[in-house]
Coordinates of C-alpha atoms in Angstrom, one line a residue:
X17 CA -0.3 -18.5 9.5
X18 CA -0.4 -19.6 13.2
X19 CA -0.9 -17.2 16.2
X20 CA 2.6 -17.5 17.4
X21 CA 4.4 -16.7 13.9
X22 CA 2.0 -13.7 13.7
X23 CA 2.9 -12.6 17.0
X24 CA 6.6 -12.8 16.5
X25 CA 6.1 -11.0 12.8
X26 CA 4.9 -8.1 15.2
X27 CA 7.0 -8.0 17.5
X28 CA 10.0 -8.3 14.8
X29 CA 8.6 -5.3 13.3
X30 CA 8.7 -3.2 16.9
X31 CA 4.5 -3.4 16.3
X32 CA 3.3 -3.1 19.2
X33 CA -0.7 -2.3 18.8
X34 CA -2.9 -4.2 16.6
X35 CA -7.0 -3.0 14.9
X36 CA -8.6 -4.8 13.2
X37 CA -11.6 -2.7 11.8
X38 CA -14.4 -5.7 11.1
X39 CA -13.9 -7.7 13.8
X40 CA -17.0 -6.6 16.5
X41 CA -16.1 -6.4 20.2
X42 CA -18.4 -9.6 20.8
X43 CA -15.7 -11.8 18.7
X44 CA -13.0 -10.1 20.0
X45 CA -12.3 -11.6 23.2
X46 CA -9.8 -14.6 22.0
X47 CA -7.8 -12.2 19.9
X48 CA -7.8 -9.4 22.9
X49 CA -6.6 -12.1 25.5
X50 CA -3.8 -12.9 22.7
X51 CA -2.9 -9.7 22.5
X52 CA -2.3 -9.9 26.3
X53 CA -0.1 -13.1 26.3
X54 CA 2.1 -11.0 23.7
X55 CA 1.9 -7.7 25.0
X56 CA 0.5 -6.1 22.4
X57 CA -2.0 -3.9 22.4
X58 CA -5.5 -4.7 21.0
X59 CA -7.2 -1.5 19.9
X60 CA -10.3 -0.8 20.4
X61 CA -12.3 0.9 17.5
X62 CA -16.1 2.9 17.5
X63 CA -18.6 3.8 15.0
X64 CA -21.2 6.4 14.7
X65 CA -23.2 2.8 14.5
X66 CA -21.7 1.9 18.0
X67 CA -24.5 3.5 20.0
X68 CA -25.3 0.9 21.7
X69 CA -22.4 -0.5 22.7
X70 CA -20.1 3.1 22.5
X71 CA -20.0 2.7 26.3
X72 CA -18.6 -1.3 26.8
X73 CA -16.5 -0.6 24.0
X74 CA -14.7 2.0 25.7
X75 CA -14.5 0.4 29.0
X76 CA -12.6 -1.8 27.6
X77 CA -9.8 0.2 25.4
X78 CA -6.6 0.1 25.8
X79 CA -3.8 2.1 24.4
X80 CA -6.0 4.8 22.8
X81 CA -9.5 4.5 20.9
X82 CA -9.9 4.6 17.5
X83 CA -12.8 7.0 16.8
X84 CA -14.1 6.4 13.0
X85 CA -15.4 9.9 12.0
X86 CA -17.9 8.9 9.4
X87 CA -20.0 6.0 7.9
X88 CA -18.9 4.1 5.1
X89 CA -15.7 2.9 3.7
X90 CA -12.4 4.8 4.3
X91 CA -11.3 7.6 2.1
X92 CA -10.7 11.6 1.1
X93 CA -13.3 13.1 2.4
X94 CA -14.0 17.0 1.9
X95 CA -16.0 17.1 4.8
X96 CA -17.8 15.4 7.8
X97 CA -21.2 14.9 8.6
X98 CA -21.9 17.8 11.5
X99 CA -22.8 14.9 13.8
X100 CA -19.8 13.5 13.4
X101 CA -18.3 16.3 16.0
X102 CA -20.6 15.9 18.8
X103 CA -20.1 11.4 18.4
X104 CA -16.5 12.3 18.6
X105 CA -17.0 14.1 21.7
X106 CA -18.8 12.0 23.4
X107 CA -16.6 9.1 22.5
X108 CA -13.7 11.6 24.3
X109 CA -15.8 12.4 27.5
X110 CA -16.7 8.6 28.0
X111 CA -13.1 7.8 27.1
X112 CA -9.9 7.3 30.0
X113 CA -7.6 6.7 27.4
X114 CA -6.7 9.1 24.4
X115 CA -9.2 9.1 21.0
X116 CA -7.8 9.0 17.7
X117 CA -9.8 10.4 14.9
X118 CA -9.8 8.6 11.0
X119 CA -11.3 7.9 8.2
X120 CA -11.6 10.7 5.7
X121 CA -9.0 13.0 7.6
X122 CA -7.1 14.2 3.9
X123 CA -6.2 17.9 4.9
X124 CA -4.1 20.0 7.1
X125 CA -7.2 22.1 8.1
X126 CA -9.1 18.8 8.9
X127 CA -6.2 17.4 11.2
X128 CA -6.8 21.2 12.7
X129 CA -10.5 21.0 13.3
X130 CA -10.2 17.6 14.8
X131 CA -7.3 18.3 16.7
X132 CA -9.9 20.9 19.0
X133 CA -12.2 17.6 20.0
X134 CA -9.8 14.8 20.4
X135 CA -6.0 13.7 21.1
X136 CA -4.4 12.5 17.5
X137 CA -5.7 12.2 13.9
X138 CA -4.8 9.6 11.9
X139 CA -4.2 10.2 8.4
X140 CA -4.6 7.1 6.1
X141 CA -5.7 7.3 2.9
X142 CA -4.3 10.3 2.0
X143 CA -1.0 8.8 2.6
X144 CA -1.5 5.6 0.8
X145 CA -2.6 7.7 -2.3
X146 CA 0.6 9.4 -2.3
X147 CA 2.5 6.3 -2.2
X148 CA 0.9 5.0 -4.9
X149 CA 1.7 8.1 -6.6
X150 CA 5.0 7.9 -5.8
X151 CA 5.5 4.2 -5.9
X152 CA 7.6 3.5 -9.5
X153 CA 10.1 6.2 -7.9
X154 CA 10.2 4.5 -4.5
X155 CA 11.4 1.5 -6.1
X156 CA 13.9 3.1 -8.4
X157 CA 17.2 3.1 -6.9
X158 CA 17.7 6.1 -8.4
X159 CA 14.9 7.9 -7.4
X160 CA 14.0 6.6 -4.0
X161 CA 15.8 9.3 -2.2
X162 CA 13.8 12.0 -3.5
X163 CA 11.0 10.1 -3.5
X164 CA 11.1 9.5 0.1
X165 CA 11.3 13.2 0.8
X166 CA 8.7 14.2 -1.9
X167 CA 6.6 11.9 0.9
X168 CA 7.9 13.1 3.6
X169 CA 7.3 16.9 2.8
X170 CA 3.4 16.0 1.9
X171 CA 2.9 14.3 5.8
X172 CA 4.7 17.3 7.3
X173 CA 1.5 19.4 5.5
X174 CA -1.0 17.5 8.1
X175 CA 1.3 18.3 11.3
X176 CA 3.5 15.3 11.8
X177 CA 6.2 13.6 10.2
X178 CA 5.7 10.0 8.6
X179 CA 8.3 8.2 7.4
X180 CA 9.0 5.4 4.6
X181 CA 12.6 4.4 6.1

């Protein structure tokens, strides 16, 4: 797929931010000037592992920073490392533009908790487990209606509404 067929794809979608999780801020630069030409907006993402860098990584967010709350591969989690609180803080004091919390974020209470130290959660797998739970209804014609609200009543539980429409 060429550049300009992907960028179109997002923007006939109404996307209008784009992560991509493995790609390290010292590859990034071609796809973050594309993101410019098309007005989208490249978002910046930090690890506990980004130390080093934690600082020229933020510098250079836009939109909002996507704050991964633990090591490893996303995922339920039933709880966060204790360091992963003060790593989120710092990431917010360092930060001029809002920090988003993920990975592992699979209850109300932990949206709650992470709600005190930063500006959004986002809720990931959680979700995609419940679609996949729910995914033979979602494609009966029958049953996609209450299948959708099933959903839809499960996101409200971490604080926002996220719809399937």
């Amino acid at each position: 797929m060429n550049k300009e067929y992907f960028f179109a794809l997002l923007r006939e979608n109404h996307i209008d931010g784009l992560l991509v999780p493995d790609l390290p801020l010292e590859e990034s630069a071609s796809l973050q000037a594309e993101c410019k030409t098309h007005e989208v907006t490249y978002i910046s993402l930090v690890a506990p592992t980004s130390e080093s860098r934690l600082k020229t990584i933020i510098e250079q967010a836009e939109g909002f920073v996507y704050c991964v709350s633990s090591l490893g591969v996303t995922g339920v989690r039933n709880e966060f490392n204790s360091s992963a609180y003060p790593f989120i803080r710092t990431v917010k004091n360092l930060s001029a533009v809002p920090v988003a919390v993920g990975f592992g974020i699979s209850s109300r209470e932990q949206v709650v908790k992470m709600n005190e130290i930063c500006d959004g959660v986002v809720v990931g797998s959680a979700l995609v487990k419940k679609i996949e739970e729910l995914k033979d209804r979602l494609i009966s014609t029958e049953m996609r209606d209450r299948a959708v609200q099933e959903f839809e009543d499960y996101a409200e539980t971490f604080g926002g509404l996220y719809s399937l429409k």
